[in-house]
mmCIF file of C-alpha atoms and ligand atoms in Angstrom:
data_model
loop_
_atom_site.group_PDB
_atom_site.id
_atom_site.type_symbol
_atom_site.label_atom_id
_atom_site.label_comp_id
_atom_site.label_asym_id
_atom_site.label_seq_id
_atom_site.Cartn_x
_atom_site.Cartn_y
_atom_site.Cartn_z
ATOM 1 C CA UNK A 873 0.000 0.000 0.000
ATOM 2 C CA UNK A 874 1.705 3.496 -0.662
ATOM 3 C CA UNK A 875 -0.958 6.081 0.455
ATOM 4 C CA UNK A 876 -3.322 6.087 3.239
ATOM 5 C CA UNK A 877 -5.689 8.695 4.124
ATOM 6 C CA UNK A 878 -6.560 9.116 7.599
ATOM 7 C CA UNK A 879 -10.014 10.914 7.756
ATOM 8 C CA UNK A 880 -11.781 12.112 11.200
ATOM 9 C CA UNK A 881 -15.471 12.770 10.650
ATOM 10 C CA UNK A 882 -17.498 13.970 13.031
ATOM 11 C CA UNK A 883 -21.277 15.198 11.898
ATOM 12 C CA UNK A 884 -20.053 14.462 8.238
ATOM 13 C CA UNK A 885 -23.361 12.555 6.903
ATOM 14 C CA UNK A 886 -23.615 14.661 3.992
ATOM 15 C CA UNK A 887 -19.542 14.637 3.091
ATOM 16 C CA UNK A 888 -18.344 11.332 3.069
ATOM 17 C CA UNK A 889 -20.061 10.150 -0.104
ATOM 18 C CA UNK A 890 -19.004 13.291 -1.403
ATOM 19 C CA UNK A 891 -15.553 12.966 -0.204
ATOM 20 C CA UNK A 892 -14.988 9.574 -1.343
ATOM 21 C CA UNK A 893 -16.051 10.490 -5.064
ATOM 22 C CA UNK A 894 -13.590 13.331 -4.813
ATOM 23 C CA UNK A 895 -10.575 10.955 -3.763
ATOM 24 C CA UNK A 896 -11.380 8.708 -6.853
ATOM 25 C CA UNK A 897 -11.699 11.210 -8.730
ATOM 26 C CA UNK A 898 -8.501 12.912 -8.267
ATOM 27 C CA UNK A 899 -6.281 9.701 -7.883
ATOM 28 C CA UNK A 900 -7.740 8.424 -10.804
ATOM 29 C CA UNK A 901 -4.663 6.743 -13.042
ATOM 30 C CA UNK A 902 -1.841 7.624 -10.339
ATOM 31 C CA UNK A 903 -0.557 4.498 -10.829
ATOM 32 C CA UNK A 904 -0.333 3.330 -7.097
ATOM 33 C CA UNK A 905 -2.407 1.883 -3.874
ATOM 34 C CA UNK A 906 -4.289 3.920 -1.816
ATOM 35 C CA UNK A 907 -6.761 3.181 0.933
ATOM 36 C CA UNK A 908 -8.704 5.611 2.797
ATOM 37 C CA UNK A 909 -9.277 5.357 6.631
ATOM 38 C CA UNK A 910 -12.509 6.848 8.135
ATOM 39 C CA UNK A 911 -12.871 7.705 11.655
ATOM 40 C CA UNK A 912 -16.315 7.935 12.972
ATOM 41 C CA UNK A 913 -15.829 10.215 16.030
ATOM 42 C CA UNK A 914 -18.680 9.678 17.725
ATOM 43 C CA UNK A 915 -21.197 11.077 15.157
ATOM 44 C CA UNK A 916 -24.744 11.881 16.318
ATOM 45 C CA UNK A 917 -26.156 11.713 12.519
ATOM 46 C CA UNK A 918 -26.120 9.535 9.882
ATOM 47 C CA UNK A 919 -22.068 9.446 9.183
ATOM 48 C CA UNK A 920 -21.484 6.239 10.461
ATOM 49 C CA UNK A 921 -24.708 4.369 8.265
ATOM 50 C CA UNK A 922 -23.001 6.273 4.993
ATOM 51 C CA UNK A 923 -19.603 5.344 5.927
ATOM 52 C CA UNK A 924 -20.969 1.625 6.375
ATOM 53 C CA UNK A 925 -22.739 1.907 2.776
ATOM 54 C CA UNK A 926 -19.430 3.359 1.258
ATOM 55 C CA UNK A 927 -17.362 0.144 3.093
ATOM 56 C CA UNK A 928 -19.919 -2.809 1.634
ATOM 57 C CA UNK A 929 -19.319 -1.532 -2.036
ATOM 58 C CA UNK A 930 -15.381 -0.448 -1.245
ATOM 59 C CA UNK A 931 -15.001 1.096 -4.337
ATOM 60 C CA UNK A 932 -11.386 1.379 -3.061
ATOM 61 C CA UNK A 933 -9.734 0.054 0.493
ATOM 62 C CA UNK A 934 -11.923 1.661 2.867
ATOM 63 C CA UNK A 935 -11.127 1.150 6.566
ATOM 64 C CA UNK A 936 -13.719 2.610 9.267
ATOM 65 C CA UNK A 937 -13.313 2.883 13.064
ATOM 66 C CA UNK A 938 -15.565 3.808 14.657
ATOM 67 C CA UNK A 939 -15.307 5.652 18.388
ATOM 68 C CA UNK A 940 -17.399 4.899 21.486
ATOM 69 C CA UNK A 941 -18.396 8.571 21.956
ATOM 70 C CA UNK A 942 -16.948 12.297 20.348
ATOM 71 C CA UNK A 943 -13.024 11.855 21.621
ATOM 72 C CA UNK A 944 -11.868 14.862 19.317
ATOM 73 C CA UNK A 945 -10.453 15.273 16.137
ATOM 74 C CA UNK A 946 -6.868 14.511 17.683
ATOM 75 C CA UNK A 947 -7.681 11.416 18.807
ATOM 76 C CA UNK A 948 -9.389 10.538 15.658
ATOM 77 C CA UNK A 949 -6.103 11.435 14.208
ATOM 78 C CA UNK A 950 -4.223 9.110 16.162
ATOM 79 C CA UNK A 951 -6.927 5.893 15.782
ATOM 80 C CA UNK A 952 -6.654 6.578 11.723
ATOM 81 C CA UNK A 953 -3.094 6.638 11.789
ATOM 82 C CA UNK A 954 -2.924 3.564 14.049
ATOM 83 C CA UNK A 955 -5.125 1.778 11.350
ATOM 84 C CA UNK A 956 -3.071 3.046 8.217
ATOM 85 C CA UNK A 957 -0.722 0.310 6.356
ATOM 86 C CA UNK A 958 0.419 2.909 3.799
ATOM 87 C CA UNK A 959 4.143 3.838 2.834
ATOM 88 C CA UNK A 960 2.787 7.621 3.241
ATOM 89 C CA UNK A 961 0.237 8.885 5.320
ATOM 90 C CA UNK A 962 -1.914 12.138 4.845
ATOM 91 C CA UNK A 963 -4.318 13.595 7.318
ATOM 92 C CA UNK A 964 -7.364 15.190 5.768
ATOM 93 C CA UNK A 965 -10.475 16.634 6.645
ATOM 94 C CA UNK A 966 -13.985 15.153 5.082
ATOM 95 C CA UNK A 967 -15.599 18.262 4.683
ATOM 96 C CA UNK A 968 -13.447 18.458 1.499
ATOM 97 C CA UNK A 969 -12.123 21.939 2.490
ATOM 98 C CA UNK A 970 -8.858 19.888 1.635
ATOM 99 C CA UNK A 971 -8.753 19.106 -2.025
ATOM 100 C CA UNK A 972 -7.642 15.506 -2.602
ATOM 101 C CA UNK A 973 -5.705 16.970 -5.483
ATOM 102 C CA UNK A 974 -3.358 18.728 -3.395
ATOM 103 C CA UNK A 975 -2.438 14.989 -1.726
ATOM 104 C CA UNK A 976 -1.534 13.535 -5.111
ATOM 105 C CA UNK A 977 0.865 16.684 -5.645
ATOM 106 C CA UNK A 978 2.219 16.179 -1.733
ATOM 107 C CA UNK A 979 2.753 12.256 -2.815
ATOM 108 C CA UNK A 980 5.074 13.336 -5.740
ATOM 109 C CA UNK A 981 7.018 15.470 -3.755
ATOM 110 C CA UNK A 982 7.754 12.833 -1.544
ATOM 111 C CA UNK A 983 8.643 10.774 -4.417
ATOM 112 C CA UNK A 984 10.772 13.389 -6.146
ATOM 113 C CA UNK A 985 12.899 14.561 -3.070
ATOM 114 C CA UNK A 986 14.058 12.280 -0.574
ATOM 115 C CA UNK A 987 15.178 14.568 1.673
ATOM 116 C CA UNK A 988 11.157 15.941 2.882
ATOM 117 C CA UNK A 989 9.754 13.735 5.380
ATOM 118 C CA UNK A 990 6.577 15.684 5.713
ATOM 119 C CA UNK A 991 4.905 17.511 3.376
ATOM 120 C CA UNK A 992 2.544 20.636 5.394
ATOM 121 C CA UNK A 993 -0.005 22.403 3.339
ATOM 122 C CA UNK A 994 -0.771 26.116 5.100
ATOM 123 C CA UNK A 995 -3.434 28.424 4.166
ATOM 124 C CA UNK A 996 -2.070 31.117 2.012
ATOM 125 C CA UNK A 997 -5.372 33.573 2.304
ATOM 126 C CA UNK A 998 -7.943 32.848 5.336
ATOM 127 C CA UNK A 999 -11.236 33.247 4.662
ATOM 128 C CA UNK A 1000 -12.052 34.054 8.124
ATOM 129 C CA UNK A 1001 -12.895 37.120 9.815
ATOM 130 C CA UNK A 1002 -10.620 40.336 10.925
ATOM 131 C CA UNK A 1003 -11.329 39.287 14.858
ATOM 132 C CA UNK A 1004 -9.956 35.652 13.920
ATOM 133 C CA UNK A 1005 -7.012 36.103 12.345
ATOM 134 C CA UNK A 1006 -5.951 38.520 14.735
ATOM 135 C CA UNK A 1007 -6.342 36.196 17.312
ATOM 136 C CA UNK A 1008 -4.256 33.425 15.499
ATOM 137 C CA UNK A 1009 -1.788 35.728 14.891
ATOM 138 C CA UNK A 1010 -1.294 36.286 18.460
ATOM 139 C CA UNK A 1011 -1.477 32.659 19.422
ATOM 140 C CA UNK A 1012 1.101 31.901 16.929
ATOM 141 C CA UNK A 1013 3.378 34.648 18.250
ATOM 142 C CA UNK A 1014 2.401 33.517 21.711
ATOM 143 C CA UNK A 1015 3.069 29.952 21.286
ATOM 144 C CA UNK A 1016 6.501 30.199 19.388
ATOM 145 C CA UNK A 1017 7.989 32.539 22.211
ATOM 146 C CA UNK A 1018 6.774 30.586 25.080
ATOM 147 C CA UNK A 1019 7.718 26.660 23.870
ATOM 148 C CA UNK A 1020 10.459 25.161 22.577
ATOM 149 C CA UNK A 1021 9.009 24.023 19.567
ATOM 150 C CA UNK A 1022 8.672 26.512 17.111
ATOM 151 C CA UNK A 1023 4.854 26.216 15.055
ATOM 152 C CA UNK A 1024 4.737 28.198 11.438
ATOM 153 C CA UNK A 1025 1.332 30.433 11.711
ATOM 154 C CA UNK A 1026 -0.519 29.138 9.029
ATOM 155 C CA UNK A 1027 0.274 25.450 8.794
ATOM 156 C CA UNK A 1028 -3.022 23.138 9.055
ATOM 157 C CA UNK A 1029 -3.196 19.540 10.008
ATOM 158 C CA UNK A 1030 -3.573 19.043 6.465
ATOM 159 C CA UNK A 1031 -0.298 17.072 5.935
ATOM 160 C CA UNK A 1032 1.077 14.075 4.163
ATOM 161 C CA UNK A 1033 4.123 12.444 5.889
ATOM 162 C CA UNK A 1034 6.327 9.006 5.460
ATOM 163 C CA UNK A 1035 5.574 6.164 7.457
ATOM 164 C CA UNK A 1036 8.602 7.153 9.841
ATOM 165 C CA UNK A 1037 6.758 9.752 10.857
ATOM 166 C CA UNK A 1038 3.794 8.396 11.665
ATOM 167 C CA UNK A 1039 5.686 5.552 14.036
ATOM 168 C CA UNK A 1040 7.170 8.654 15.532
ATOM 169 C CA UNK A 1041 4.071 10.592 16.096
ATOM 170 C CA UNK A 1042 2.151 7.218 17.491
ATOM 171 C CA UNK A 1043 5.063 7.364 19.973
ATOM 172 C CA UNK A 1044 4.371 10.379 21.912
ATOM 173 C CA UNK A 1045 1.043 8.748 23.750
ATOM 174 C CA UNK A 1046 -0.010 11.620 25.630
ATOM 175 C CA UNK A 1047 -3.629 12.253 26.337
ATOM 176 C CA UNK A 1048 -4.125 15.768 25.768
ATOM 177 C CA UNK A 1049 -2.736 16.162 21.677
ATOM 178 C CA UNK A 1050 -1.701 19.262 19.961
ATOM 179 C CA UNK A 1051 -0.926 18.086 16.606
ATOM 180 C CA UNK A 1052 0.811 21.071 15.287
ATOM 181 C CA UNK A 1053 3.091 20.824 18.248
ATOM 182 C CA UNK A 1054 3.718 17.230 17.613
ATOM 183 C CA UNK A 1055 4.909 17.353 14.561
ATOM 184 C CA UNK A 1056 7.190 20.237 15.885
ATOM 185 C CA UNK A 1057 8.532 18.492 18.515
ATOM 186 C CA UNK A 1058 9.276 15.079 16.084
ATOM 187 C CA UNK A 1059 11.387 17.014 13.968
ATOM 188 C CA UNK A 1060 12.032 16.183 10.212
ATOM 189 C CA UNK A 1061 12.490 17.585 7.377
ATOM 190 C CA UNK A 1062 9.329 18.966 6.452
ATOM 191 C CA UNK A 1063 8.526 21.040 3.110
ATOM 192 C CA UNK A 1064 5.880 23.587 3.231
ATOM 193 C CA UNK A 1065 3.149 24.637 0.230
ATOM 194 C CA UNK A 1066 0.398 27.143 0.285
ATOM 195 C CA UNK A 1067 -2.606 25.863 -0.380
ATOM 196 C CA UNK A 1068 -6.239 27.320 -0.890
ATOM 197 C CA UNK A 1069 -9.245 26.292 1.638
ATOM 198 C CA UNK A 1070 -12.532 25.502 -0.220
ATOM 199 C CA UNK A 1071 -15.543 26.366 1.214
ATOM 200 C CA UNK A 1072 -17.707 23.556 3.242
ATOM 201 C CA UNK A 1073 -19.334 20.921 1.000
ATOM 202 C CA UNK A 1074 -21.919 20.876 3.561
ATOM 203 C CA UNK A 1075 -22.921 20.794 7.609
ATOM 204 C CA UNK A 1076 -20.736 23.328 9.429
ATOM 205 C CA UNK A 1077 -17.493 23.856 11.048
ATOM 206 C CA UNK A 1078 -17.307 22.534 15.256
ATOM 207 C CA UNK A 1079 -14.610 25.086 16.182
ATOM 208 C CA UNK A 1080 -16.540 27.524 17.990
ATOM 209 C CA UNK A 1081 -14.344 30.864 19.442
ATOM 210 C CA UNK A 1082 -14.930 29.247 22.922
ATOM 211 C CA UNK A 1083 -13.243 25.702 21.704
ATOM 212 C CA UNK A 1084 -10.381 27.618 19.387
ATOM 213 C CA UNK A 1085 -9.647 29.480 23.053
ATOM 214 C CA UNK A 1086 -9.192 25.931 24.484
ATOM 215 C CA UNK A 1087 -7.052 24.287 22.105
ATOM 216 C CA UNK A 1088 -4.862 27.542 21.905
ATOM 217 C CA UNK A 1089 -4.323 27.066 26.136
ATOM 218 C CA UNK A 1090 -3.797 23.302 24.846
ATOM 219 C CA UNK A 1091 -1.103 24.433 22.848
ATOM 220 C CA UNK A 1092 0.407 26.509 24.984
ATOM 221 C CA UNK A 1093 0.312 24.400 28.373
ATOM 222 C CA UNK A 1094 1.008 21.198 26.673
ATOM 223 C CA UNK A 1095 4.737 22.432 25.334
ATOM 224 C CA UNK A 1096 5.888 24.501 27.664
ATOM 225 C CA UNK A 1097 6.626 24.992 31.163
ATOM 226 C CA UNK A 1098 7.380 28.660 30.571
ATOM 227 C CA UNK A 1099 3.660 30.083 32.049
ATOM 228 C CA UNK A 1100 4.994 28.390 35.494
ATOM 229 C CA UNK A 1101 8.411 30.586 35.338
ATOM 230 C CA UNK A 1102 6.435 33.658 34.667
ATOM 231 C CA UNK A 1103 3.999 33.319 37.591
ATOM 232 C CA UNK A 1104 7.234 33.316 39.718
ATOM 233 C CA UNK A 1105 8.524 36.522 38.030
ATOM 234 C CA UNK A 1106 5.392 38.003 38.727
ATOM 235 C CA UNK A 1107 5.437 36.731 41.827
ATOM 236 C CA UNK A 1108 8.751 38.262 42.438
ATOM 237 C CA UNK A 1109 7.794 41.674 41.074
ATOM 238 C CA UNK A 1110 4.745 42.272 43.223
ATOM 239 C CA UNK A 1111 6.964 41.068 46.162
ATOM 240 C CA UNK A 1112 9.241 43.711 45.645
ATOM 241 C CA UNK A 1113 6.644 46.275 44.862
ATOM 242 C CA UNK A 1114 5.065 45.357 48.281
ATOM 243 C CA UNK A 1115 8.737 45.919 50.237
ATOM 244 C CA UNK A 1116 8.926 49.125 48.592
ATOM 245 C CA UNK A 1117 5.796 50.386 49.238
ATOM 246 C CA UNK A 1118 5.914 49.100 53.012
ATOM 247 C CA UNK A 1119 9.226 51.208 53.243
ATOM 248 C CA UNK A 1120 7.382 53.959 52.244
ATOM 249 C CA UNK A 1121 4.884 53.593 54.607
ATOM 250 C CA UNK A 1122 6.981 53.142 57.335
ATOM 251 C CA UNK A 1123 9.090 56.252 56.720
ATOM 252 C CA UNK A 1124 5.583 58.374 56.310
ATOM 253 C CA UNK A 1125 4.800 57.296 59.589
ATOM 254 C CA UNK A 1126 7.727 58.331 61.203
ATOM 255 C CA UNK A 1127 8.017 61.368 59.397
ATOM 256 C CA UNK A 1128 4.581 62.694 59.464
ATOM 257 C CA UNK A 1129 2.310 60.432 61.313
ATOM 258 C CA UNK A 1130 -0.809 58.793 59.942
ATOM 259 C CA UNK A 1131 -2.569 61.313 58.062
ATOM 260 C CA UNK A 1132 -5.004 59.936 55.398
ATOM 261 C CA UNK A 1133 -6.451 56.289 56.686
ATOM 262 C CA UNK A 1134 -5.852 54.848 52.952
ATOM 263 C CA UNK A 1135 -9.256 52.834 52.853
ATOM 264 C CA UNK A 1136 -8.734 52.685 49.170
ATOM 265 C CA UNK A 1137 -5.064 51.409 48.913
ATOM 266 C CA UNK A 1138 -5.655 48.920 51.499
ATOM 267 C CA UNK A 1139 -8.681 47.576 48.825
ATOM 268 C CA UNK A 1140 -6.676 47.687 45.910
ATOM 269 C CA UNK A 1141 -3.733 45.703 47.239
ATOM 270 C CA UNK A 1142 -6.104 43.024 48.468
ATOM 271 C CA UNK A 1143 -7.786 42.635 45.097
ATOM 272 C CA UNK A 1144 -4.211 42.803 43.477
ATOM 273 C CA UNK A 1145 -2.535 40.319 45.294
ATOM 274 C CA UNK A 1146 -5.591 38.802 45.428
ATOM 275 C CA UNK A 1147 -5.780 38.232 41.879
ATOM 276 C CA UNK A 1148 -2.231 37.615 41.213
ATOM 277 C CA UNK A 1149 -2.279 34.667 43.125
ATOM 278 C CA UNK A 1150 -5.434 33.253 41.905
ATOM 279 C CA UNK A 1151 -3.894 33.681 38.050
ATOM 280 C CA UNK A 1152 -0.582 31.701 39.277
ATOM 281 C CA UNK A 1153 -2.851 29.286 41.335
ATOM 282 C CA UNK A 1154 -5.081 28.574 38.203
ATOM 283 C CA UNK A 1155 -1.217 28.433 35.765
ATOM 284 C CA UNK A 1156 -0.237 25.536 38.164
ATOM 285 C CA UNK A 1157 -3.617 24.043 38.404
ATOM 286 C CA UNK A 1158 -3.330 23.772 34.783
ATOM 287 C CA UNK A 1159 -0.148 21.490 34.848
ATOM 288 C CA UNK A 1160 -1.035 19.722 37.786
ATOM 289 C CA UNK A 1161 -4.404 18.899 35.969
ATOM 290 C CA UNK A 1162 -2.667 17.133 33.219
ATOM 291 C CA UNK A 1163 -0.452 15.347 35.240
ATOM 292 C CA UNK A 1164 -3.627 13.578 36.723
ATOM 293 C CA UNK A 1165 -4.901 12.742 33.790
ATOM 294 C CA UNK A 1166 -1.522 11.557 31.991
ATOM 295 C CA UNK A 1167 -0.959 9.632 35.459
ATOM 296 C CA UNK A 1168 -4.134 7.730 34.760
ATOM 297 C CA UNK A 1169 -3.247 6.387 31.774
ATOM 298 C CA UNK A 1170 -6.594 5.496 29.533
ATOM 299 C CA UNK A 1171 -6.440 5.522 26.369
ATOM 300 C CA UNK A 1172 -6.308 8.269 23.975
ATOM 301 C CA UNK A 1173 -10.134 6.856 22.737
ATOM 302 C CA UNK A 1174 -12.155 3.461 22.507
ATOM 303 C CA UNK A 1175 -13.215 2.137 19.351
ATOM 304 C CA UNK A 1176 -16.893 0.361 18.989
ATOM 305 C CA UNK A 1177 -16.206 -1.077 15.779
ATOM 306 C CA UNK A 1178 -13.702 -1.848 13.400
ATOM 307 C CA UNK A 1179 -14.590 -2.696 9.917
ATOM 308 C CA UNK A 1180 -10.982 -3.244 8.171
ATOM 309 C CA UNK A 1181 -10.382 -5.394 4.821
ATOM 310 C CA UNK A 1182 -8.888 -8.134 3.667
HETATM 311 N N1 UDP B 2237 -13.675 16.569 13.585
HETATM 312 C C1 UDP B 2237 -13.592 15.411 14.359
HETATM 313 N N2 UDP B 2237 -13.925 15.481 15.691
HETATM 314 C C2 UDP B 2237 -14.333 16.639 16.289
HETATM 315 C C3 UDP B 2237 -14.379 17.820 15.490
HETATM 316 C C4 UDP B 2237 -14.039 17.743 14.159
HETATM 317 O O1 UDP B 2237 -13.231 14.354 13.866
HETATM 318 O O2 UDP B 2237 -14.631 16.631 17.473
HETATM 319 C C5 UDP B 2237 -13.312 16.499 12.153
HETATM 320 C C6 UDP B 2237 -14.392 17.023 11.206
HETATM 321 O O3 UDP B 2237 -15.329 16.034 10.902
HETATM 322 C C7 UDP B 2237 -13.586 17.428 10.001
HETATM 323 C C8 UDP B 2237 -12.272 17.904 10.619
HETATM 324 O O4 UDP B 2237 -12.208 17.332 11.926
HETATM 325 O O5 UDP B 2237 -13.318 16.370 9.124
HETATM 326 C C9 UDP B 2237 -12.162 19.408 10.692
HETATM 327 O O6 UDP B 2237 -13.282 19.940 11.363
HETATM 328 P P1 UDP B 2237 -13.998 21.272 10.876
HETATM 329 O O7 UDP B 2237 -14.238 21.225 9.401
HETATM 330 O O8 UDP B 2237 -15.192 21.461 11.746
HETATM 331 O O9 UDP B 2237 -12.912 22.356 11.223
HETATM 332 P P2 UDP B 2237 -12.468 23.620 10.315
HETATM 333 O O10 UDP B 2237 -12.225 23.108 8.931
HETATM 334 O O11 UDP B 2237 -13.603 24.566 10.370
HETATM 335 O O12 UDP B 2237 -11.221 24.115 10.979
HETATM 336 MG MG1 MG B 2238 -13.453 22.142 7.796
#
């Protein structure tokens, strides 16, 4: 086998027939294997009775897993790519966002240059909103200067990679994934080409502002221990500023006596201190929470069914 597909799908009813037609079509005559892995993650609709209909004819190798409950695209990610036999892998969405084009031109540069281990597709123009791309921006900036891994700004999950990779990636068995970050962390080369984003064939997109917050604090806690360092620094700072200022209030008493009662100070410093602890409480909270869960050790999701083929 020299290509498989690893495809979450979550709420796709609508997409995978759609999808799968779109993959035929555009590896039609390539010359080589393929099979394409579906991952039911936990769909509420219909996408697991389509992606059944699509297995029974298997108009090409069609592999579907299918989750217990809604584990996340990540974890779908790592089920698919637990499943895939192929010489290359490629991670793509079902919504067909991702043209299935742009894999067959990722497979030949694999082929043509030895060297690339992973070829990333990033979004040369977002067709998102002002407010959203600001915010990525940020993240991105955020994320690079606080972790040791260093993320490019654009760069999607949208990837096809060698199989070296993938044994790589299946290594790092953490619970809480960050994809971008872990194909950061497991190095390799890896050859970058813009790419346009299609519009939705249908349903609609599950990354509400709300979750996009999460998985940016996911990105963030999950690579770097730098948050914890800061909390001490501004730890330290507000020590010193309290020293300074109790100097000061000493040498006002002494000098001049109590003269104002400073109600208002008194209020401020207790919500400031107040809050400054709470904010390094809740940073350490944060690790100390996914310690826990890591330290449990279940897996990264549970698979009802398994329809693979021969
Ligand atoms: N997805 C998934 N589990 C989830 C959320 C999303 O498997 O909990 C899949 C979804 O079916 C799609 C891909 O991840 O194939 C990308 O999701 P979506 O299109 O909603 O994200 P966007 O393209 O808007 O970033
Ligand atoms: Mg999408």
């Amino acid at each position: 086998m020299k290509l498989s597909l690893v495809v979450p799908c979550y709420n796709e009813a609508e997409n995978v027939a759609a999808f799968l037609e779109a993959v035929i079509g555009a590896f039609d005559g390539c010359g080589y294997d393929y099979e394409i892995v579906f991952v039911n993650d936990g769909s509420s609709d219909a996408t697991m009775h389509n992606l059944k209909k699509l297995y029974q004819v298997q108009q090409c190798p069609i592999k579907v897993i299918s989750f217990s409950r809604n584990f996340g695209k990540e974890s779908a990610i790592y089920a698919g790519m637990e499943y895939a036999s192929g010489e290359y892998i490629s991670l793509i969405d079902a919504d067909l966002q991702q043209r299935p084009e742009i894999v067959r031109d990722m497979v030949q540069i694999l082929d043509d240059k030895p060297e690339h281990d992973v070829v990333a597709a990033y979004q040369d123009r977002r067709g998102e909103g002002k407010v959203l791309s600001f915010f990525k921006k940020r993240f991105y900036g955020t994320i690079n200067h606080l972790s040791d891994v260093n993320l490019h700004a654009d760069a999607s999950d949208f990837r096809t990679f060698r199989r070296s990779v993938r044994d790589s990636l299946l290594e790092l068995a953490e619970y809480h994934r960050f994809s971008k970050g872990l194909f950061a962390w497991v190095g390799y080369d890896t050859c970058y080409i813009p790419y346009t984003a299609c519009e939705r064939h249908a349903g609609k997109t599950k990354w509400s502002f709300r979750k996009l917050i999460n998985y940016a604090i996911e990105g963030i806690i999950g690579f770097s221990t730098k948050p914890l360092r800061y909390s001490l620094y501004i730890g330290s700072f507000t020590a010193i500023a309290a020293i300074a200022y109790l100097i000061w209030v000493v040498i006002e008493k002494l000098a001049w006596g109590i003269t104002i009662p400073g109600y208002a100070t008194i209020i401020v410093l207790i919500l400031l201190l107040g809050s400054v602890q709470l904010f390094c409480i809740g940073i350490i909270g944060e690790y100390v929470g996914r310690t826990f869960e890591q330290s449990k050790d279940r897996p990264i999701y549970i698979a009802k069914e398994v329809l693979e083929y021969n």
